[in-house]
Tab-separated table of C-alpha atoms and ligand atoms in Angstrom:
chain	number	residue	atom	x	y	z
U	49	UNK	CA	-10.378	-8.102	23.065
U	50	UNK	CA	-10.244	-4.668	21.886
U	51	UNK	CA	-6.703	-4.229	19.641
U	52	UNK	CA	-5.431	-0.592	20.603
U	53	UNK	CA	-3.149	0.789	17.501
U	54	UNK	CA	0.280	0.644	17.439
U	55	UNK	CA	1.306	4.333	17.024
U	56	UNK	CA	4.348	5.613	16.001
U	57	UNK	CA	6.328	7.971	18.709
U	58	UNK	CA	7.326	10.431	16.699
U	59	UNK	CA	7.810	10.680	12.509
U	60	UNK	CA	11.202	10.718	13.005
U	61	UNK	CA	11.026	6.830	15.030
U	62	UNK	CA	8.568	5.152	13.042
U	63	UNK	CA	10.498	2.316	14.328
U	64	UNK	CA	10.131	2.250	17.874
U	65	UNK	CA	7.707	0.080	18.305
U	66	UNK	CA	9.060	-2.433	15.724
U	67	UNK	CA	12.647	-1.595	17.243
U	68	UNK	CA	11.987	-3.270	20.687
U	69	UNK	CA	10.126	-6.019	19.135
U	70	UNK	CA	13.443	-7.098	17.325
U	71	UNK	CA	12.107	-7.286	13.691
U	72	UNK	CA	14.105	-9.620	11.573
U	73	UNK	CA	14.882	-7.526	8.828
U	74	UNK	CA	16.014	-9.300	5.558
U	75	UNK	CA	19.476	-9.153	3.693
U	76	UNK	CA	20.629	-6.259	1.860
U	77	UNK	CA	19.092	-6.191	-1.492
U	78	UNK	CA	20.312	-4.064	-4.847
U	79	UNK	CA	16.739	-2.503	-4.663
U	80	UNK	CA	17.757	-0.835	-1.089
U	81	UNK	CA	20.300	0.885	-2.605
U	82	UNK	CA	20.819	3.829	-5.498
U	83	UNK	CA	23.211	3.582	-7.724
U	84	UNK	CA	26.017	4.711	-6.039
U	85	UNK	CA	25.872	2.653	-2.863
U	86	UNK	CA	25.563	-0.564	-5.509
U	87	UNK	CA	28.682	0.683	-7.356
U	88	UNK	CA	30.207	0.982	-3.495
U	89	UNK	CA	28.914	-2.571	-2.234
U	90	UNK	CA	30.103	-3.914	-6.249
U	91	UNK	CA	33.767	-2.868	-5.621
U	92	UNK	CA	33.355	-4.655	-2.185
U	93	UNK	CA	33.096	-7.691	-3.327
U	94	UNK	CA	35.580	-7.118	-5.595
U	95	UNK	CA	34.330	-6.658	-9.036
U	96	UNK	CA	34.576	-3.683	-11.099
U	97	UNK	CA	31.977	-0.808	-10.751
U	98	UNK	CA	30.564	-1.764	-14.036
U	99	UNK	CA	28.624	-4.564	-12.381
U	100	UNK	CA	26.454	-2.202	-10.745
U	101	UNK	CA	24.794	-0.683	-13.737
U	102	UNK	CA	24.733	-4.312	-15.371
U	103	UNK	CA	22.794	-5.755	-12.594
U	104	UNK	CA	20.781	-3.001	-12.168
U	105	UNK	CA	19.690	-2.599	-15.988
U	106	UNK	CA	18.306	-6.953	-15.526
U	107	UNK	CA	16.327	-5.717	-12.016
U	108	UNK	CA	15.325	-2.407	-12.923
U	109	UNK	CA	15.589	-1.937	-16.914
U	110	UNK	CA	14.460	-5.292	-17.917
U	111	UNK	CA	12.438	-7.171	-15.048
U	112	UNK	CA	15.052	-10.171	-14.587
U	113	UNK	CA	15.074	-10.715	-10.706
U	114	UNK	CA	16.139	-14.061	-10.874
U	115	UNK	CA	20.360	-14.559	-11.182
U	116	UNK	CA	20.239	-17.101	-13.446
U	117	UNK	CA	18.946	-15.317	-16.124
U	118	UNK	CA	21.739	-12.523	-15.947
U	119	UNK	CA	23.742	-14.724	-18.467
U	120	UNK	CA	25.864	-11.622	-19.700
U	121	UNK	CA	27.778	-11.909	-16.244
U	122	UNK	CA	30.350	-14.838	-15.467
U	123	UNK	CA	29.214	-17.386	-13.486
U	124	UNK	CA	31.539	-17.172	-10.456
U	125	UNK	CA	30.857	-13.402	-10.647
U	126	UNK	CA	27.505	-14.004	-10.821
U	127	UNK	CA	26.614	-16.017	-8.023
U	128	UNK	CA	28.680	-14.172	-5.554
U	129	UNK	CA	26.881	-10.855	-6.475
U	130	UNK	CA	23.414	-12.719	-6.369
U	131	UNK	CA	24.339	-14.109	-3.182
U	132	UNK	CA	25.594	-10.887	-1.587
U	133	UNK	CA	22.880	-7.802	-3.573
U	134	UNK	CA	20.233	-10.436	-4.877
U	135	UNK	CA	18.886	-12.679	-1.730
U	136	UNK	CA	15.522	-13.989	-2.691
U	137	UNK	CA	13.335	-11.538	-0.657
U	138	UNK	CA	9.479	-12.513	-2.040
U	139	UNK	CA	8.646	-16.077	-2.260
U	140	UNK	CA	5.415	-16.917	-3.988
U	141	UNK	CA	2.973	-19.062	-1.390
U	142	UNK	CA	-0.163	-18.578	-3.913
U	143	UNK	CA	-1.306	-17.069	-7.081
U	144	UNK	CA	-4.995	-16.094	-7.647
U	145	UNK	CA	-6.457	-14.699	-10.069
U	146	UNK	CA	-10.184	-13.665	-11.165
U	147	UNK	CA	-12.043	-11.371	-13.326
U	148	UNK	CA	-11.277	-13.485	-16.158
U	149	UNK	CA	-7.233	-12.834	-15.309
U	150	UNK	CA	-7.720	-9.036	-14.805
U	151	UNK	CA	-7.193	-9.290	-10.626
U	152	UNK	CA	-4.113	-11.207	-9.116
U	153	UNK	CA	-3.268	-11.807	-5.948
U	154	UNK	CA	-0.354	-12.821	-4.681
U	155	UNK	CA	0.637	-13.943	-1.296
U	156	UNK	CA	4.343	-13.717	-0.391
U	157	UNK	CA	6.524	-15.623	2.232
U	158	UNK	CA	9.486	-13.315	3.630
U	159	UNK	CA	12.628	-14.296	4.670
U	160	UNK	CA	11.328	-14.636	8.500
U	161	UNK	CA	7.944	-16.245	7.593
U	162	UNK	CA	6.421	-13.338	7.804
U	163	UNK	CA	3.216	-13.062	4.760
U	164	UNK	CA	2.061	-10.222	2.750
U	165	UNK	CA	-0.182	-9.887	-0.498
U	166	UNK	CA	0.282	-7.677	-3.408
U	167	UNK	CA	-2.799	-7.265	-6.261
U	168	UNK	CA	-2.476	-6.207	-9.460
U	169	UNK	CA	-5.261	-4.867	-11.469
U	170	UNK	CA	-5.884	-4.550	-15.162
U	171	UNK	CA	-8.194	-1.774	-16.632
U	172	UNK	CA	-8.662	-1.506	-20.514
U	173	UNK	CA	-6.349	1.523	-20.387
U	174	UNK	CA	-4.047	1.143	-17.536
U	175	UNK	CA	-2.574	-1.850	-14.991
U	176	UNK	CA	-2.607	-1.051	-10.969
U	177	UNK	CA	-0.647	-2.593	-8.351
U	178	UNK	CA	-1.609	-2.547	-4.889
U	179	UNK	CA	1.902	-2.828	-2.728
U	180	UNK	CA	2.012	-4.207	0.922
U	181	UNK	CA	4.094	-1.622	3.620
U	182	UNK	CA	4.101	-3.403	6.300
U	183	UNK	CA	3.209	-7.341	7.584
U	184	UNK	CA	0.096	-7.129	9.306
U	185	UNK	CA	-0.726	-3.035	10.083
U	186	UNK	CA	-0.748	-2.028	13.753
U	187	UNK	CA	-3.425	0.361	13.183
U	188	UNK	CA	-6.655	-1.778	14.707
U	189	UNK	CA	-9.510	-0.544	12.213
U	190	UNK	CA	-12.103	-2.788	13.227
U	191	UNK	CA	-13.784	-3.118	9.946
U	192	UNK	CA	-10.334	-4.577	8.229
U	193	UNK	CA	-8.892	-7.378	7.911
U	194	UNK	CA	-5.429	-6.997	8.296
U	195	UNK	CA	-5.735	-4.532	11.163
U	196	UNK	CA	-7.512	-7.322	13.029
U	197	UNK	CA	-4.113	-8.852	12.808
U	198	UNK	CA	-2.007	-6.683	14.308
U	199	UNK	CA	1.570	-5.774	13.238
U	200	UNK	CA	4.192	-7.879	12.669
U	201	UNK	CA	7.046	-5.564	10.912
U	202	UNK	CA	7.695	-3.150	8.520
U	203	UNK	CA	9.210	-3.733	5.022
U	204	UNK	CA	12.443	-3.138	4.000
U	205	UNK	CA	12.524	-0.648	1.259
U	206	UNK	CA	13.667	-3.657	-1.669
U	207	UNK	CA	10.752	-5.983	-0.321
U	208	UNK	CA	8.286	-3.101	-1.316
U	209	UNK	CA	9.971	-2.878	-4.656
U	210	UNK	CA	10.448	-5.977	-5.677
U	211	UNK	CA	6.869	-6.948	-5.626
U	212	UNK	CA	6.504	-4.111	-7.822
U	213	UNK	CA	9.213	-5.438	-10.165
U	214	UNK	CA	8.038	-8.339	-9.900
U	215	UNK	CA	3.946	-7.006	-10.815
U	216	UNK	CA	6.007	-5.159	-13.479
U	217	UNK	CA	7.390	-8.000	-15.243
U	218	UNK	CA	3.735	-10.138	-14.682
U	219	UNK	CA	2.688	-7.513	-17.023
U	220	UNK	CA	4.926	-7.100	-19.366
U	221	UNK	CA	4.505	-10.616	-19.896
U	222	UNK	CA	0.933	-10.365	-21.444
U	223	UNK	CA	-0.469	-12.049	-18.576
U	224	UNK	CA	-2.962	-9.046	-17.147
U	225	UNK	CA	-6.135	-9.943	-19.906
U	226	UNK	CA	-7.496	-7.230	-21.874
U	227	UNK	CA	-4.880	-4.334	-20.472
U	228	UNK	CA	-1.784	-2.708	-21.950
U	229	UNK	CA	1.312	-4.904	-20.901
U	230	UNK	CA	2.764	-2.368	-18.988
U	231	UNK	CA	2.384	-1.214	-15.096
U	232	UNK	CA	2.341	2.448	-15.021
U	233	UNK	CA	0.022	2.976	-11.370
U	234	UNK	CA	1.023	2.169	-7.917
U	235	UNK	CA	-1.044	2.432	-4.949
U	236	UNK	CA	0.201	1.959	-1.330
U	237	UNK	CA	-2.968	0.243	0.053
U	238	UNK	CA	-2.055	-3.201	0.407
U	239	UNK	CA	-0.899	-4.448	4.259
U	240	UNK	CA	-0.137	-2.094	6.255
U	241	UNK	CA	0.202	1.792	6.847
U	242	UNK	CA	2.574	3.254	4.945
U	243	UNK	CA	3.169	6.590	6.999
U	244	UNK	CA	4.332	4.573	9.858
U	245	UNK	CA	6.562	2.718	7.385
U	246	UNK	CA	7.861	6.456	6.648
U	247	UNK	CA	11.611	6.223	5.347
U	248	UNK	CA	11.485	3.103	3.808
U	249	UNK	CA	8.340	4.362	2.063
U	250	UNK	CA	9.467	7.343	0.861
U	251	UNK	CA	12.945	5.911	-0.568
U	252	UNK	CA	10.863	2.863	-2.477
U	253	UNK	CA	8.885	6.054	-3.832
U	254	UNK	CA	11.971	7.378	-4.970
U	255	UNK	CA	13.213	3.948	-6.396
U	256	UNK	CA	10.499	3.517	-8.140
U	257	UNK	CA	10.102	6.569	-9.939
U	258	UNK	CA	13.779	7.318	-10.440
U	259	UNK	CA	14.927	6.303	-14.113
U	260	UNK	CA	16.362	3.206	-15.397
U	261	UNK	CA	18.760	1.602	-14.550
U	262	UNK	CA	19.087	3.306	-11.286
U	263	UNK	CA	14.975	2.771	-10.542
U	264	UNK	CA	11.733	1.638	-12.529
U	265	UNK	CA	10.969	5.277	-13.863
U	266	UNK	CA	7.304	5.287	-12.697
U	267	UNK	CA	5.703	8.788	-12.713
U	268	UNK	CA	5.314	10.080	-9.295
U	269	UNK	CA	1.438	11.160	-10.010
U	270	UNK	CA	0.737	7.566	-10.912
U	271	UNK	CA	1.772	6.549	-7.338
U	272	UNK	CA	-0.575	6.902	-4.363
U	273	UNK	CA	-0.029	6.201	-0.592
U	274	UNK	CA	-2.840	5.814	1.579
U	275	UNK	CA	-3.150	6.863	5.142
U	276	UNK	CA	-4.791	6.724	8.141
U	277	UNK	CA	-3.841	9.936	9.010
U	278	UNK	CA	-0.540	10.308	11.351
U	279	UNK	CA	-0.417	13.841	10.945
U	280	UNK	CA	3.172	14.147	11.838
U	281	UNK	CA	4.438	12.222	8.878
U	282	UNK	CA	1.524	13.593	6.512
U	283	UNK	CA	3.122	17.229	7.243
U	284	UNK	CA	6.453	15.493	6.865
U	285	UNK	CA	4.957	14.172	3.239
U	286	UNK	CA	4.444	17.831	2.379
U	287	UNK	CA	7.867	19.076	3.007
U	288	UNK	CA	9.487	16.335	0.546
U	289	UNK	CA	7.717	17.961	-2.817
U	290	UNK	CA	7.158	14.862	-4.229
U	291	UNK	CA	3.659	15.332	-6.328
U	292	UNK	CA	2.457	11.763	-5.354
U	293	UNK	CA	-1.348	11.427	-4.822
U	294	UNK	CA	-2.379	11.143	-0.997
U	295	UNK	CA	-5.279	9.357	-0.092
U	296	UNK	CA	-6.868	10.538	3.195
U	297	UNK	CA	-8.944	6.785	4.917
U	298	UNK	CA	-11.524	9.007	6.788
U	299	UNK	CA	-14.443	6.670	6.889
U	300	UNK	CA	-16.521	9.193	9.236
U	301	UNK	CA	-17.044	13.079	9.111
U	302	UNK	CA	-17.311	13.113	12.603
U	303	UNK	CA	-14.692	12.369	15.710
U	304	UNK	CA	-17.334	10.169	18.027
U	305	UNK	CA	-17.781	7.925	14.934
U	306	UNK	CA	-13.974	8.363	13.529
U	307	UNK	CA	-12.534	7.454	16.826
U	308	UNK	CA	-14.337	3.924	16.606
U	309	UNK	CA	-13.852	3.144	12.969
U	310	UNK	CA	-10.423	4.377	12.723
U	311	UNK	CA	-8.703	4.247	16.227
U	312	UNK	CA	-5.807	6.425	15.499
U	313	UNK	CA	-8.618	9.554	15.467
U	314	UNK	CA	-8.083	9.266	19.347
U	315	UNK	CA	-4.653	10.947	18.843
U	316	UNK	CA	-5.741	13.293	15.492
U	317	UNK	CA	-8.991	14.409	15.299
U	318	UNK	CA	-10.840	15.036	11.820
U	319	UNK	CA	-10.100	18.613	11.557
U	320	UNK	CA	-6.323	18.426	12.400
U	321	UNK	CA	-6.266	15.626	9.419
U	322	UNK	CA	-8.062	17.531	7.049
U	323	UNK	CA	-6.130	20.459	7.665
U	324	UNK	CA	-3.055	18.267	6.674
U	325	UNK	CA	-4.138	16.601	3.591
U	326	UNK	CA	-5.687	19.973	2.341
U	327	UNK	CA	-2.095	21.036	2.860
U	328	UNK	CA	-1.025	18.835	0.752
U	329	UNK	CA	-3.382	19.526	-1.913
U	330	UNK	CA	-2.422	23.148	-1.934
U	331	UNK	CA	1.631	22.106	-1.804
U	332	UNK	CA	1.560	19.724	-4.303
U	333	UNK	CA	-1.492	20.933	-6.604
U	334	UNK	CA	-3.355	17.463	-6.813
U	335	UNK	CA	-6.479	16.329	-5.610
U	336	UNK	CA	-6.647	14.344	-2.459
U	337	UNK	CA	-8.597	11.088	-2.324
U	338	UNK	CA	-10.806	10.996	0.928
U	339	UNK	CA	-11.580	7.252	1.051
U	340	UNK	CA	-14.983	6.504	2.903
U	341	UNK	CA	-16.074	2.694	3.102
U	342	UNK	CA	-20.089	2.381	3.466
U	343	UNK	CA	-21.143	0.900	5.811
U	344	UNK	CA	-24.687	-0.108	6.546
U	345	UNK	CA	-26.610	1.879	9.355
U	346	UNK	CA	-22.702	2.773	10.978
U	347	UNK	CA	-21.255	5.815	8.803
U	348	UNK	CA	-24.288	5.939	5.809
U	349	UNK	CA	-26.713	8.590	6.901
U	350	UNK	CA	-27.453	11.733	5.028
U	351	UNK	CA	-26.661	13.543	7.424
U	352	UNK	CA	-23.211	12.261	7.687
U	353	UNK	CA	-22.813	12.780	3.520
U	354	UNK	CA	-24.170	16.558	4.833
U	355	UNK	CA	-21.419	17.107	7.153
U	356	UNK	CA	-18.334	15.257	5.284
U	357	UNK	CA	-19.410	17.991	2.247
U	358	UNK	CA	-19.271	20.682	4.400
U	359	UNK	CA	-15.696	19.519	5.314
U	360	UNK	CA	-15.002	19.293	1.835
U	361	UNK	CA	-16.309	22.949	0.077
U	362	UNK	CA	-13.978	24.506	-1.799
U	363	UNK	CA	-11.516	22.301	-1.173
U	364	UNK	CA	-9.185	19.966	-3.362
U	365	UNK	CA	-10.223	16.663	-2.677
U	366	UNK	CA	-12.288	13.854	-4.402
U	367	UNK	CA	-14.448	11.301	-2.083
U	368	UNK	CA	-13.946	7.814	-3.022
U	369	UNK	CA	-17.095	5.389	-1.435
U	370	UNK	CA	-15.965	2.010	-0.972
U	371	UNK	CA	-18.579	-0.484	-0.408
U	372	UNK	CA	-17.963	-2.736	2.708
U	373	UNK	CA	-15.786	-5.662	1.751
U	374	UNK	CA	-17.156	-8.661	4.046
U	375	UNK	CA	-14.356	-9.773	6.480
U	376	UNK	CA	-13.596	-12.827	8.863
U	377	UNK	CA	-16.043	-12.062	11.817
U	378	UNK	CA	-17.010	-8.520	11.141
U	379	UNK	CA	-20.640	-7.374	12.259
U	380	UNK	CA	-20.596	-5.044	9.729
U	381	UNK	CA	-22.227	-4.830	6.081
U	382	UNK	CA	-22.085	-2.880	3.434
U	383	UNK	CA	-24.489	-0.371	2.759
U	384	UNK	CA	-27.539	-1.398	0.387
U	385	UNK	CA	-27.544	0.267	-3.330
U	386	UNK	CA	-30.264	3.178	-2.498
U	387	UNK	CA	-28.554	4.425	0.499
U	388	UNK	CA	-25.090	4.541	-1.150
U	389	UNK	CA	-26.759	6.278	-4.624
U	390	UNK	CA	-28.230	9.123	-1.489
U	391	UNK	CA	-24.765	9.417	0.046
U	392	UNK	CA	-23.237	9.917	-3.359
U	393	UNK	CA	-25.764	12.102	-4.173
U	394	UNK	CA	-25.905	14.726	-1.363
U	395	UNK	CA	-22.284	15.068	-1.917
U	396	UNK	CA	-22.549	15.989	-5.618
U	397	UNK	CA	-24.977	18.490	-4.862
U	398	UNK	CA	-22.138	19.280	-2.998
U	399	UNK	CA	-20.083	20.235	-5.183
U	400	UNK	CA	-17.914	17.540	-4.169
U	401	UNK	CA	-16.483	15.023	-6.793
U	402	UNK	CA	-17.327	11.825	-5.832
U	403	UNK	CA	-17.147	8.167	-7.243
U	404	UNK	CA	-17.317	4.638	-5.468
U	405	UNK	CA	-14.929	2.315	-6.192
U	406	UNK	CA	-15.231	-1.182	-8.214
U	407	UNK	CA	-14.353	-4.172	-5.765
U	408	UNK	CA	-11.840	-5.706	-7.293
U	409	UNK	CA	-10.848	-9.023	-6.125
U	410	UNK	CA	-13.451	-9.934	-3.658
U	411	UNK	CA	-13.613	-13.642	-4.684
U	412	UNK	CA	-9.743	-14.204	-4.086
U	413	UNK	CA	-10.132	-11.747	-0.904
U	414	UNK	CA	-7.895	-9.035	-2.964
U	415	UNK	CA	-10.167	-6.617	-1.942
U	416	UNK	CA	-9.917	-3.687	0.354
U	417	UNK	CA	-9.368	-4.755	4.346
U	418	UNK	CA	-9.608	-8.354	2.691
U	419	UNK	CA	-6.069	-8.950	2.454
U	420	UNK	CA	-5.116	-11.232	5.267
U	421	UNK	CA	-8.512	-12.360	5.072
U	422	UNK	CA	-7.794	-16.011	3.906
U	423	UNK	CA	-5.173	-16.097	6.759
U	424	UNK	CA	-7.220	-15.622	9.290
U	425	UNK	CA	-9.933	-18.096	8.257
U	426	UNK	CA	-7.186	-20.424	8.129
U	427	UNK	CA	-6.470	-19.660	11.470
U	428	UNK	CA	-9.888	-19.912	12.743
U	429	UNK	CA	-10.710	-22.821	11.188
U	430	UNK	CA	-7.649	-25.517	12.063
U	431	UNK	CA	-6.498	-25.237	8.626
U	432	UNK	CA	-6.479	-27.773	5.894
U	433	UNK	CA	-3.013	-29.031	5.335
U	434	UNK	CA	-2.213	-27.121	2.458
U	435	UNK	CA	-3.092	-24.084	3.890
U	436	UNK	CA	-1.476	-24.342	7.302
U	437	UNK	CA	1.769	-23.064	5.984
U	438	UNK	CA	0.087	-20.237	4.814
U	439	UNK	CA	-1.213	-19.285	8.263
U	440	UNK	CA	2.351	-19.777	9.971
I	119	SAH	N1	-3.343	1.870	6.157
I	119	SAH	C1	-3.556	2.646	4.961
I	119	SAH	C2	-3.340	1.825	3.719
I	119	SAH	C3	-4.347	0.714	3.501
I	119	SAH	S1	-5.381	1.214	2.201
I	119	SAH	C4	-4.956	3.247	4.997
I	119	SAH	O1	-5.740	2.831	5.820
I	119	SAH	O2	-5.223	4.161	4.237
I	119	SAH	C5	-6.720	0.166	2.320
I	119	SAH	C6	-8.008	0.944	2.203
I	119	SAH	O3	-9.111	0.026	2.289
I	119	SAH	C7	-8.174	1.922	3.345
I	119	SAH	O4	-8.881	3.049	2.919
I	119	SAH	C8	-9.012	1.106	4.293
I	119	SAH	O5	-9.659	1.886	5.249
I	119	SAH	C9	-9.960	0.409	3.342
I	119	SAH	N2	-10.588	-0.778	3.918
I	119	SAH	C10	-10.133	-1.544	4.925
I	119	SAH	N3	-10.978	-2.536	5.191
I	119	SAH	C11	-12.008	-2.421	4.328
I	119	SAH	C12	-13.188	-3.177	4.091
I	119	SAH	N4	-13.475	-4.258	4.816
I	119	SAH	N5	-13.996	-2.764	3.106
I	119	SAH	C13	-13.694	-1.678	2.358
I	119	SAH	N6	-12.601	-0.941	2.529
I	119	SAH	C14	-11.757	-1.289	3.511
């Protein structure tokens, strides 16, 4: 069966498709709201405006999502604010971690049974996390995981943030081996595409890098959100100013290819998405990231590293190779060592800044396209008991 992407209508109705599905969206959560509408939805319930900046220095200043550690705050007051601005969004299914503790994964439960994964990743000099946008992506990229599964919904704009907050405080708790104990990157390239996603996207960006106590204070260069390239919303991207790094998923130079590996090519074509992203280098000033996973004998030829540095001359961007993560299934490997060192080389000589990525995670299926990876073996497989619950 061939999986045909779900594609958005129009950047303005990222929603539609979701919309007619009925997507159970969770409660109301102080993370989808700044500090105003908290103060608002505070005085509600009948406590003074105060509250607002209280709860929101435990979420946002100091990492406390859970209630019961606001101990400042009266108990009655406290559980009817928790019950009615802190409804537990993310539950924890499974923790994995490898690279001696650097890589963790987590897989979440929502409120409707719904499953995503964050990963957070520690380098000597900085920590990472990798945010889900959606459950499941509707995108269909054959080579990936979680487009194999489809889409289930988008996320509401606190579910994005508080795996963040909650990667935040796994941090500042020592627990990321060998890296400083705080989370200063984000990268939107968990589940999901975030451009479809658009509003709630954009406001978690906002949340996120809006000071404490209102938001986590993140600088918007350390955040980047990936894309398959809807152009609408990309040119949409470029009229908010943020200066957050967009990565460009390309995977081929070329539309015959491109309209295989990334299905949404069908609709906008490799120039049209280039033109886009290189207007959003020259908007915003930074680099783009053109991701390009290897793949043996499919999208590896020199000729193909030839033509994507053509594309590329002159322009602001930055190739990042990604060798093949194995999925459930998939026909496809990744390229062998000598072909990728050609690829990486034709492009230097370029002129083209390139590097290819580490693969974090692989053994706990953190990787890229891996996430959902587990799931689906589950699936496939019957499931052991344990696991079943997982693959619900
Ligand atoms: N939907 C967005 C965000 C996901 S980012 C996007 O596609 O950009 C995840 C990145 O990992 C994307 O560049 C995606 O194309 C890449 N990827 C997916 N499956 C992969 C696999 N099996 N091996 C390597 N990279 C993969």
């Amino acid at each position: 069966m061939t999986i045909l992407p779900v594609i958005p209508t129009s950047p303005d109705e990222p929603d539609a498709v979701a919309t007619r599905r009925r997507p159970a969206m969770p409660p109301r959560h102080l993370a989808d709201l700044d500090l105003a509408g908290r103060r608002a939805a505070v005085a509600e319930l009948g406590e003074p405006a105060f509250r607002a900046k209280q709860l929101s220095t435990h979420y946002f200043g100091r990492l406390v999502r859970d209630p019961a550690e606001m101990t400042d705050l009266p108990a009655a007051t406290r559980d009817r604010l928790a019950e009615k601005l802190l409804p537990t969004l993310l539950t924890a299914q499974k923790e994995l971690a490898c690279d001696d503790g650097a890589t963790r994964k987590t897989l979440w439960r929502l409120h409707d049974g719904a499953m995503v994964e964050s990963v957070l990743m520690g380098y000597p000099d900085r920590v990472t996390a990798c945010v889900s946008s959606q459950a499941g992506c509707g995108m269909a990229c054959p080579f990936c995981a979680t487009g194999q599964a489809g889409l289930t919904r988008n996320l509401s704009v606190a579910e994005i943030v508080d795996q963040v907050v909650y990667l935040a405080g796994v941090t500042a708790s020592g627990a990321v081996t060998g890296s400083p104990p705080r989370l200063s990157r984000i990268v939107f390239m968990g589940m999901g595409e975030p451009l479809a996603n658009y509003p709630r996207v954009i406001e978690a960006v906002r949340r996120l890098t809006t000071p404490a106590p209102e938001g986590l204070g993140l600088s918007q260069r350390h955040i980047t959100v990936s894309t398959v390239g809807l152009v609408p919303a990309m040119r949409r991207l470029i009229a908010e100013e943020l200066s957050v790094t967009l990565a460009l998923s390309l995977h081929a130079p070329d539309d015959d290819l491109r309209d295989e590996l990334v299905p949404v090519n069908q609709r906008w074509k490799v120039a049209e998405v280039l033109d886009a992203a290189f207007d959003y280098a020259a908007q915003t000033g930074r680099r783009i990231s053109i991701e390009y996973a290897l793949i043996r004998d499919v999208n590896d030829q020199p000729w193909r590293a030839d033509l994507l540095g053509r594309l590329l001359h002159g322009k602001l961007a930055h190739v990042n190779l990604i060798p093949l993560n194995p999925t459930p299934g998939s026909k496809w490997d990744a390229s062998p060592k000598p072909v990728e060192r050609e690829f990486v080389r034709r492009l230097r000589e370029a002129g083209i800044s390139t590097t290819v990525r580490d693969t974090r995670g692989r053994e706990i299926d953190g990787a890229c396209g891996q996430l959902a990876a587990s799931e689906l073996t589950v699936v496939d497989a019957g499931g052991a008991a344990a696991d079943a619950e997982v693959a619900r």
